CSV table of C-alpha atoms in Angstrom, one decimal:
chain,number,residue,atom,x,y,z
A,1,MET,CA,-0.3,-0.1,0.0
A,2,ASP,CA,1.3,3.0,-1.0
A,3,VAL,CA,0.5,6.6,1.1
A,4,GLY,CA,1.0,10.1,-0.4
A,5,LEU,CA,2.0,12.9,1.2
A,6,ILE,CA,0.9,15.7,-0.8
A,7,GLY,CA,0.6,19.0,0.3
A,8,LEU,CA,1.0,23.0,-0.9
A,9,PRO,CA,5.3,23.9,-1.2
A,10,LEU,CA,6.6,24.7,2.4
A,11,SER,CA,3.2,23.1,4.3
A,12,GLY,CA,6.1,20.8,6.1
A,13,LYS,CA,5.9,17.9,4.1
A,14,THR,CA,9.0,16.6,3.9
A,15,THR,CA,9.8,17.2,7.0
A,16,VAL,CA,6.6,14.0,8.2
A,17,PHE,CA,7.9,12.4,5.1
A,18,ASN,CA,11.6,11.8,7.2
A,19,LEU,CA,9.5,11.4,10.3
A,20,LEU,CA,7.9,8.8,9.4
A,21,THR,CA,10.2,7.0,7.1
A,22,ASN,CA,13.5,7.8,9.6
A,23,LEU,CA,14.8,10.0,6.3
A,24,LYS,CA,17.0,13.2,5.8
A,25,ALA,CA,15.4,14.4,2.6
A,26,ASP,CA,16.4,17.6,2.1
A,27,THR,CA,13.1,19.9,3.1
A,28,ASN,CA,14.5,22.8,1.2
A,29,ASN,CA,12.7,22.5,-2.5
A,30,PHE,CA,10.6,26.1,-2.5
A,31,GLY,CA,11.2,26.9,-5.7
A,32,ALA,CA,14.3,24.9,-6.2
A,33,GLY,CA,12.2,22.7,-8.6
A,34,LYS,CA,11.4,19.1,-7.7
A,35,THR,CA,10.3,17.1,-10.1
A,36,GLU,CA,10.5,13.5,-8.3
A,37,SER,CA,8.2,11.5,-5.8
A,38,ARG,CA,10.7,10.1,-3.0
A,39,ARG,CA,9.6,7.0,-1.3
A,40,GLY,CA,10.2,5.4,2.4
A,41,LEU,CA,9.3,2.8,4.3
A,42,ALA,CA,7.0,4.3,7.2
A,43,PRO,CA,6.9,2.3,10.6
A,44,ILE,CA,3.3,2.0,12.7
A,45,PRO,CA,4.9,3.1,16.4
A,46,ASP,CA,2.9,0.0,18.6
A,47,PRO,CA,3.3,-0.3,21.7
A,48,ARG,CA,1.8,-3.6,22.3
A,49,LEU,CA,5.3,-4.8,20.8
A,50,ASN,CA,7.7,-2.5,23.2
A,51,ARG,CA,5.5,-5.3,26.1
A,52,LEU,CA,5.8,-8.5,23.7
A,53,GLU,CA,9.6,-6.7,24.1
A,54,GLU,CA,9.3,-7.2,28.0
A,55,LEU,CA,8.1,-10.7,28.0
A,56,TYR,CA,10.1,-12.4,25.8
A,57,HIS,CA,13.7,-10.8,25.6
A,58,PRO,CA,13.9,-11.2,21.7
A,59,ARG,CA,16.8,-10.5,19.3
A,60,LYS,CA,14.7,-9.0,17.5
A,61,LYS,CA,12.1,-6.3,17.2
A,62,THR,CA,9.7,-6.1,13.7
A,63,PRO,CA,6.9,-3.4,13.4
A,64,ALA,CA,4.4,-2.5,10.4
A,65,THR,CA,5.9,-0.8,7.4
A,66,ILE,CA,3.7,1.4,5.2
A,67,THR,CA,4.4,2.8,2.5
A,68,VAL,CA,5.2,6.5,2.1
A,69,VAL,CA,5.7,8.5,-1.4
A,70,ASP,CA,6.7,12.2,-0.5
A,71,VAL,CA,4.9,13.7,-3.7
A,72,PRO,CA,6.1,17.4,-5.2
A,73,GLY,CA,4.3,20.0,-3.7
A,74,LEU,CA,1.0,21.4,-6.0
A,75,SER,CA,2.5,24.9,-7.4
A,76,ARG,CA,0.7,26.6,-10.5
A,77,ALA,CA,4.4,28.2,-10.6
A,78,ASP,CA,6.2,24.8,-12.1
A,79,ASN,CA,6.8,24.0,-15.0
A,80,GLY,CA,4.4,21.5,-15.2
A,81,GLY,CA,2.6,22.7,-12.9
A,82,PRO,CA,-0.1,20.7,-10.8
A,83,ASN,CA,-0.8,18.5,-13.9
A,84,ARG,CA,2.6,17.0,-13.2
A,85,PHE,CA,1.3,17.1,-9.3
A,86,LEU,CA,-1.6,15.2,-10.5
A,87,ASN,CA,0.7,12.3,-12.6
A,88,ASP,CA,2.0,11.6,-9.3
A,89,VAL,CA,-0.5,11.6,-6.6
A,90,ARG,CA,-3.2,9.1,-9.0
A,91,MET,CA,-0.8,6.1,-8.7
A,92,VAL,CA,-0.9,5.8,-5.0
A,93,ASP,CA,-3.4,4.2,-2.5
A,94,ALA,CA,-4.7,6.9,-0.3
A,95,LEU,CA,-4.1,10.9,0.2
A,96,VAL,CA,-2.2,12.2,3.3
A,97,HIS,CA,-2.7,16.5,2.8
A,98,VAL,CA,-0.2,18.2,5.0
A,99,VAL,CA,-2.2,21.9,6.0
A,100,ARG,CA,0.5,25.3,7.1
A,101,GLY,CA,-0.7,26.3,10.2
A,102,TYR,CA,2.8,28.1,11.4
A,103,HIS,CA,3.2,31.4,10.2
A,104,SER,CA,6.4,31.2,7.2
A,105,ASP,CA,8.8,34.5,7.0
A,106,LEU,CA,8.4,33.4,3.0
A,107,LEU,CA,4.7,33.4,2.7
A,108,GLY,CA,3.3,35.1,6.2
A,109,GLU,CA,0.6,33.7,8.1
A,110,PRO,CA,-1.7,30.5,7.4
A,111,HIS,CA,-4.4,30.6,5.5
A,112,LEU,CA,-5.7,27.1,6.5
A,113,LEU,CA,-8.9,26.9,4.7
A,114,GLU,CA,-8.4,28.2,1.6
A,115,ASP,CA,-5.1,26.3,0.9
A,116,ILE,CA,-7.1,22.4,2.4
A,117,GLN,CA,-10.1,24.1,-0.2
A,118,GLU,CA,-7.1,24.6,-3.1
A,119,MET,CA,-6.4,20.8,-3.1
A,120,GLU,CA,-9.6,20.3,-2.9
A,121,LEU,CA,-10.9,22.0,-5.4
A,122,GLU,CA,-7.2,20.6,-8.1
A,123,LEU,CA,-7.9,17.2,-6.8
A,124,GLY,CA,-11.9,17.6,-7.8
A,125,LEU,CA,-11.3,19.2,-11.3
A,126,SER,CA,-8.6,16.5,-12.2
A,127,ASP,CA,-11.5,12.9,-12.2
A,128,LEU,CA,-13.9,16.3,-13.7
A,129,ASP,CA,-11.4,15.8,-16.8
A,130,LEU,CA,-11.5,12.1,-16.5
A,131,LEU,CA,-15.1,11.2,-16.0
A,132,GLU,CA,-16.0,14.3,-19.0
A,133,LYS,CA,-13.3,12.9,-21.5
A,134,ARG,CA,-14.6,9.4,-20.9
A,135,ARG,CA,-18.3,10.7,-21.7
A,136,THR,CA,-17.3,12.7,-24.3
A,137,ARG,CA,-15.7,8.5,-25.9
A,138,ILE,CA,-18.7,7.1,-25.0
A,139,ASN,CA,-20.4,8.9,-26.8
A,140,SER,CA,-18.4,9.2,-30.1
A,141,GLY,CA,-17.9,5.5,-30.1
A,142,LYS,CA,-19.9,4.3,-33.1
A,143,LYS,CA,-22.0,1.5,-31.0
A,144,ILE,CA,-23.3,2.1,-27.2
A,145,THR,CA,-23.5,-1.8,-25.4
A,146,ALA,CA,-25.8,-2.0,-22.0
A,147,GLU,CA,-23.0,-2.0,-19.8
A,148,LEU,CA,-21.5,1.3,-22.0
A,149,LYS,CA,-25.2,2.9,-20.6
A,150,GLN,CA,-25.0,2.0,-17.5
A,151,GLU,CA,-21.3,3.3,-17.0
A,152,LEU,CA,-22.9,6.5,-19.1
A,153,ALA,CA,-25.2,6.3,-16.6
A,154,LEU,CA,-22.7,6.6,-14.1
A,155,ILE,CA,-20.7,9.2,-15.3
A,156,GLU,CA,-23.7,11.4,-15.5
A,157,ARG,CA,-23.8,11.0,-11.6
A,158,LEU,CA,-20.2,11.2,-10.6
A,159,ILE,CA,-19.9,14.2,-12.5
A,160,ASP,CA,-23.1,16.1,-10.5
A,161,ALA,CA,-21.5,15.3,-7.6
A,162,LEU,CA,-18.1,16.8,-8.1
A,163,GLU,CA,-20.1,20.1,-8.8
A,164,ASN,CA,-22.2,20.1,-6.6
A,165,ASP,CA,-17.7,20.1,-4.3
A,166,ARG,CA,-18.2,16.3,-2.9
A,167,ARG,CA,-15.7,13.6,-3.3
A,168,LEU,CA,-16.6,11.1,-4.6
A,169,HIS,CA,-15.9,8.4,-2.2
A,170,GLN,CA,-19.4,10.6,-0.3
A,171,MET,CA,-21.3,9.0,-2.6
A,172,ASP,CA,-20.4,5.2,-1.2
A,173,LEU,CA,-21.5,3.3,-4.2
A,174,PRO,CA,-21.9,0.0,-4.7
A,175,GLU,CA,-19.6,-2.7,-5.5
A,176,GLU,CA,-20.9,-2.9,-9.5
A,177,ASP,CA,-20.6,0.8,-9.6
A,178,LEU,CA,-16.6,0.3,-8.5
A,179,ARG,CA,-16.1,-2.2,-10.4
A,180,LEU,CA,-17.4,-0.1,-13.9
A,181,ILE,CA,-15.1,2.9,-12.2
A,182,ARG,CA,-11.8,0.4,-11.2
A,183,GLY,CA,-9.2,1.8,-13.7
A,184,TYR,CA,-9.7,5.5,-13.7
A,185,GLN,CA,-7.6,5.5,-9.9
A,186,PHE,CA,-10.3,8.6,-8.8
A,187,LEU,CA,-8.4,11.5,-6.8
A,188,THR,CA,-11.4,11.7,-4.7
A,189,LEU,CA,-12.4,8.2,-5.0
A,190,LYS,CA,-9.1,7.4,-2.7
A,191,PRO,CA,-8.9,7.2,1.0
A,192,ALA,CA,-7.6,10.6,2.8
A,193,ILE,CA,-6.6,11.9,5.1
A,194,TRP,CA,-5.5,15.9,6.2
A,195,VAL,CA,-2.5,16.6,9.4
A,196,ILE,CA,-2.7,19.5,10.4
A,197,ASN,CA,1.0,20.6,10.7
A,198,LEU,CA,1.0,23.4,13.2
A,199,ASP,CA,4.0,25.6,16.1
A,200,ASP,CA,4.7,23.8,19.2
A,201,HIS,CA,2.3,26.5,20.8
A,202,ALA,CA,-0.8,25.9,18.6
A,203,PHE,CA,-0.3,21.8,18.2
A,204,SER,CA,-0.6,22.0,22.6
A,205,SER,CA,-3.6,23.8,22.7
A,206,GLY,CA,-5.4,22.5,19.7
A,207,GLN,CA,-6.7,25.6,18.9
A,208,TYR,CA,-5.9,27.4,15.6
A,209,PRO,CA,-7.3,29.5,13.1
A,210,ASP,CA,-10.2,28.0,10.9
A,211,LYS,CA,-10.4,25.5,13.8
A,212,GLU,CA,-14.4,25.0,13.3
A,213,ALA,CA,-14.9,25.4,9.8
A,214,ILE,CA,-12.1,23.0,8.6
A,215,GLU,CA,-13.6,20.1,11.0
A,216,ALA,CA,-17.0,20.8,10.3
A,217,LEU,CA,-15.7,20.0,6.1
A,218,ALA,CA,-13.8,17.7,7.0
A,219,ARG,CA,-17.1,15.9,8.8
A,220,ASP,CA,-18.6,16.3,5.8
A,221,LYS,CA,-16.2,14.8,3.2
A,222,GLY,CA,-15.5,12.3,5.7
A,223,ILE,CA,-11.7,12.7,6.7
A,224,PRO,CA,-9.8,12.7,9.5
A,225,VAL,CA,-8.2,15.6,10.8
A,226,VAL,CA,-5.0,14.7,12.6
A,227,LEU,CA,-3.1,17.3,14.9
A,228,MET,CA,0.9,17.5,14.6
A,229,ALA,CA,4.2,20.1,14.9
A,230,ALA,CA,6.3,19.0,13.3
A,231,ALA,CA,8.9,20.8,13.3
A,232,MET,CA,9.0,20.5,17.2
A,233,GLU,CA,9.2,16.5,16.1
A,234,GLN,CA,11.7,17.1,14.7
A,235,GLU,CA,13.5,18.8,18.3
A,236,MET,CA,12.2,15.7,20.4
A,237,GLU,CA,13.6,13.2,17.7
A,238,GLU,CA,16.6,13.7,18.6
A,239,LEU,CA,16.6,13.7,22.8
A,240,GLU,CA,17.3,10.2,23.8
A,241,PRO,CA,14.3,8.7,25.2
A,242,GLU,CA,13.6,10.4,28.9
A,243,ASP,CA,14.3,13.1,28.0
A,244,ARG,CA,12.0,13.3,24.9
A,245,GLN,CA,9.1,11.8,27.6
A,246,ILE,CA,10.0,14.8,29.9
A,247,PHE,CA,9.4,16.9,27.1
A,248,MET,CA,6.5,15.7,26.2
A,249,GLN,CA,5.2,15.6,29.7
A,250,ASP,CA,6.3,19.2,29.7
A,251,LEU,CA,3.9,20.4,26.7
A,252,GLY,CA,1.3,17.8,28.3
A,253,ILE,CA,1.4,15.6,24.9
A,254,GLU,CA,0.3,11.8,25.6
A,255,GLU,CA,1.0,11.2,22.4
A,256,SER,CA,3.0,12.1,19.9
A,257,GLY,CA,1.6,13.7,16.4
A,258,LEU,CA,3.9,11.5,14.4
A,259,ALA,CA,2.8,8.5,15.9
A,260,ARG,CA,-1.0,10.0,15.6
A,261,VAL,CA,-0.6,10.3,12.0
A,262,ALA,CA,1.3,7.3,11.0
A,263,GLN,CA,-2.0,4.9,12.8
A,264,ALA,CA,-4.6,7.0,11.2
A,265,ILE,CA,-2.9,6.3,8.3
A,266,TYR,CA,-3.1,2.8,8.6
A,267,HIS,CA,-6.2,2.9,10.1
A,268,LYS,CA,-7.9,5.4,7.2
A,269,LEU,CA,-6.8,1.8,5.0
A,270,GLY,CA,-8.5,-0.3,6.8
A,271,LEU,CA,-5.5,-1.5,7.9
A,272,ILE,CA,-4.8,-4.5,11.2
A,273,SER,CA,-2.3,-5.5,12.8
A,274,PHE,CA,-1.8,-9.0,13.7
A,275,LEU,CA,1.4,-9.9,16.3
A,276,THR,CA,4.5,-13.4,16.1
A,277,ALA,CA,6.0,-13.9,19.4
A,278,GLY,CA,8.9,-15.6,20.5
A,279,GLU,CA,12.3,-16.0,21.4
A,280,ASP,CA,13.8,-14.6,17.7
A,281,GLU,CA,11.8,-11.9,18.0
A,282,VAL,CA,8.4,-10.1,18.2
A,283,ARG,CA,6.3,-8.8,15.1
A,284,ALA,CA,3.5,-6.9,13.6
A,285,TRP,CA,1.8,-8.2,10.5
A,286,THR,CA,0.8,-6.3,8.2
A,287,ILE,CA,-3.3,-7.8,7.5
A,288,HIS,CA,-6.7,-6.0,6.1
A,289,GLU,CA,-8.8,-6.0,8.2
A,290,GLY,CA,-11.5,-9.0,7.7
A,291,THR,CA,-8.6,-11.4,6.3
A,292,ALA,CA,-8.9,-15.3,7.8
A,293,ALA,CA,-6.4,-17.1,9.1
A,294,LYS,CA,-5.5,-18.9,6.6
A,295,GLU,CA,-5.2,-16.2,4.3
A,296,ALA,CA,-2.4,-14.0,7.1
A,297,ALA,CA,-0.5,-17.2,7.9
A,298,GLY,CA,0.0,-16.2,4.2
A,299,LYS,CA,2.2,-12.9,5.1
A,300,ILE,CA,4.1,-14.9,6.3
A,301,HIS,CA,5.0,-17.3,3.9
A,302,SER,CA,3.8,-19.6,1.6
A,303,ASP,CA,4.3,-22.7,3.0
A,304,ILE,CA,2.2,-21.7,5.8
A,305,GLU,CA,-0.9,-20.6,4.2
A,306,ARG,CA,0.1,-24.0,1.8
A,307,GLY,CA,-0.5,-26.7,4.5
A,308,PHE,CA,-2.2,-24.5,7.3
A,309,ILE,CA,-3.5,-26.8,9.8
A,310,ARG,CA,-4.6,-24.3,12.7
A,311,ALA,CA,-3.8,-21.0,14.7
A,312,GLU,CA,-3.3,-20.9,17.7
A,313,VAL,CA,-4.5,-17.6,19.0
A,314,VAL,CA,-5.1,-15.0,21.9
A,315,ALA,CA,-5.9,-11.6,22.5
A,316,PHE,CA,-3.3,-9.0,22.7
A,317,HIS,CA,-4.9,-8.2,26.0
A,318,ASP,CA,-5.8,-11.6,27.3
A,319,LEU,CA,-1.9,-12.5,27.1
A,320,ASP,CA,-1.4,-9.0,28.7
A,321,GLN,CA,-3.0,-9.7,31.7
A,322,ALA,CA,-1.4,-13.4,31.8
A,323,GLY,CA,1.7,-12.0,31.9
A,324,SER,CA,3.2,-15.7,30.1
A,325,MET,CA,1.5,-17.4,27.0
A,326,VAL,CA,2.6,-20.2,29.7
A,327,ARG,CA,-0.2,-18.6,32.4
A,328,ALA,CA,-2.5,-17.8,29.5
A,329,LYS,CA,-2.7,-21.9,28.3
A,330,GLU,CA,-4.0,-22.2,32.2
A,331,LEU,CA,-6.6,-19.4,31.8
A,332,GLY,CA,-7.8,-20.7,28.8
A,333,LEU,CA,-7.1,-17.4,27.7
A,334,VAL,CA,-5.7,-19.2,24.1
A,335,ARG,CA,-7.8,-21.2,21.2
A,336,LEU,CA,-7.1,-23.0,17.9
A,337,GLU,CA,-9.0,-21.0,15.1
A,338,GLY,CA,-9.4,-22.2,11.9
A,339,LYS,CA,-8.5,-21.3,8.5
A,340,ASP,CA,-11.5,-19.3,8.0
A,341,TYR,CA,-11.8,-17.6,11.4
A,342,ILE,CA,-11.5,-13.8,11.1
A,343,MET,CA,-8.3,-12.6,12.4
A,344,LYS,CA,-8.7,-9.5,14.9
A,345,ASP,CA,-6.9,-6.3,15.5
A,346,GLY,CA,-4.1,-7.4,18.2
A,347,ASP,CA,-3.9,-11.3,17.6
A,348,ILE,CA,-1.5,-13.0,18.7
A,349,VAL,CA,-0.4,-16.1,17.2
A,350,ASN,CA,1.4,-19.6,16.4
A,351,PHE,CA,0.1,-21.4,12.8
A,352,ARG,CA,0.8,-24.6,13.2
A,353,PHE,CA,0.9,-26.4,9.5
A,354,ASN,CA,2.4,-28.7,7.6
A,355,VAL,CA,3.7,-29.5,4.0
């Protein structure tokens, strides 16, 4: 799954990318004509792995990851302008729009609502352009089949939605309609998150310009809003863990914005993690919500899926309370599940198989 970070110049998008991926990409790209997207793996913070590390003392701890793409910023001043930006965005599975919520010496005070509306307009116009071109192509054809008539009717509904400032995902389209438009990679059909990138004072207080209007718009469009102070978190990353915790406590922050952004992306994509634990490694494995046990086994190795017998499962909460796998079994908290068992977030699993 690829998640695209998008935003206007100087939104802090690349700083967020660096924080998520632990990379050191150059953030000084305003006016530099940056044309290439950058990719990196973002580990998903999961406190459950820390607890399993305490219980098992493994040689290795491996979090779940997602691929994050730092897309060149939307700027009409660049050669190619929005078209190049939109081409890069179209290939990702979800969009994270980083919105500047701090003063910039170059751009001045933030205009959060205007920036969000500009990006939404650009995404919507791109989808509208695709639909209108498809409608023209169908109507100019020699023969319009029953399926094409069905597609045309759908296109008219989608165009009407976009012209009324609705995202396509707000239409809650049935699977039959989604099948008709699957090849188009509509931008407003992709899962989306708005990350409001604030200074440390605004982040601590939770207050920022246009807050009520932005929250209302987000509710209307079904988009989660996550607050973050990327510059502050960049400073925090350079501290020792104990100093970082003290720093967060002084600011009244229980969980970093970075962690909440990563988790919001993960859940917006409909992803969950199951866990494996032992002396060699404790690890989180990424699967889609609704995945059955046999398919989940294939995430570890195809041989395990092919030779699947049973899944030995205990909920993380139960193992945490029991304090050990031996005690969890004594308490009857560990169960055997078959191939059709639907995995739950936080399941700790040992797959039994034979090949």
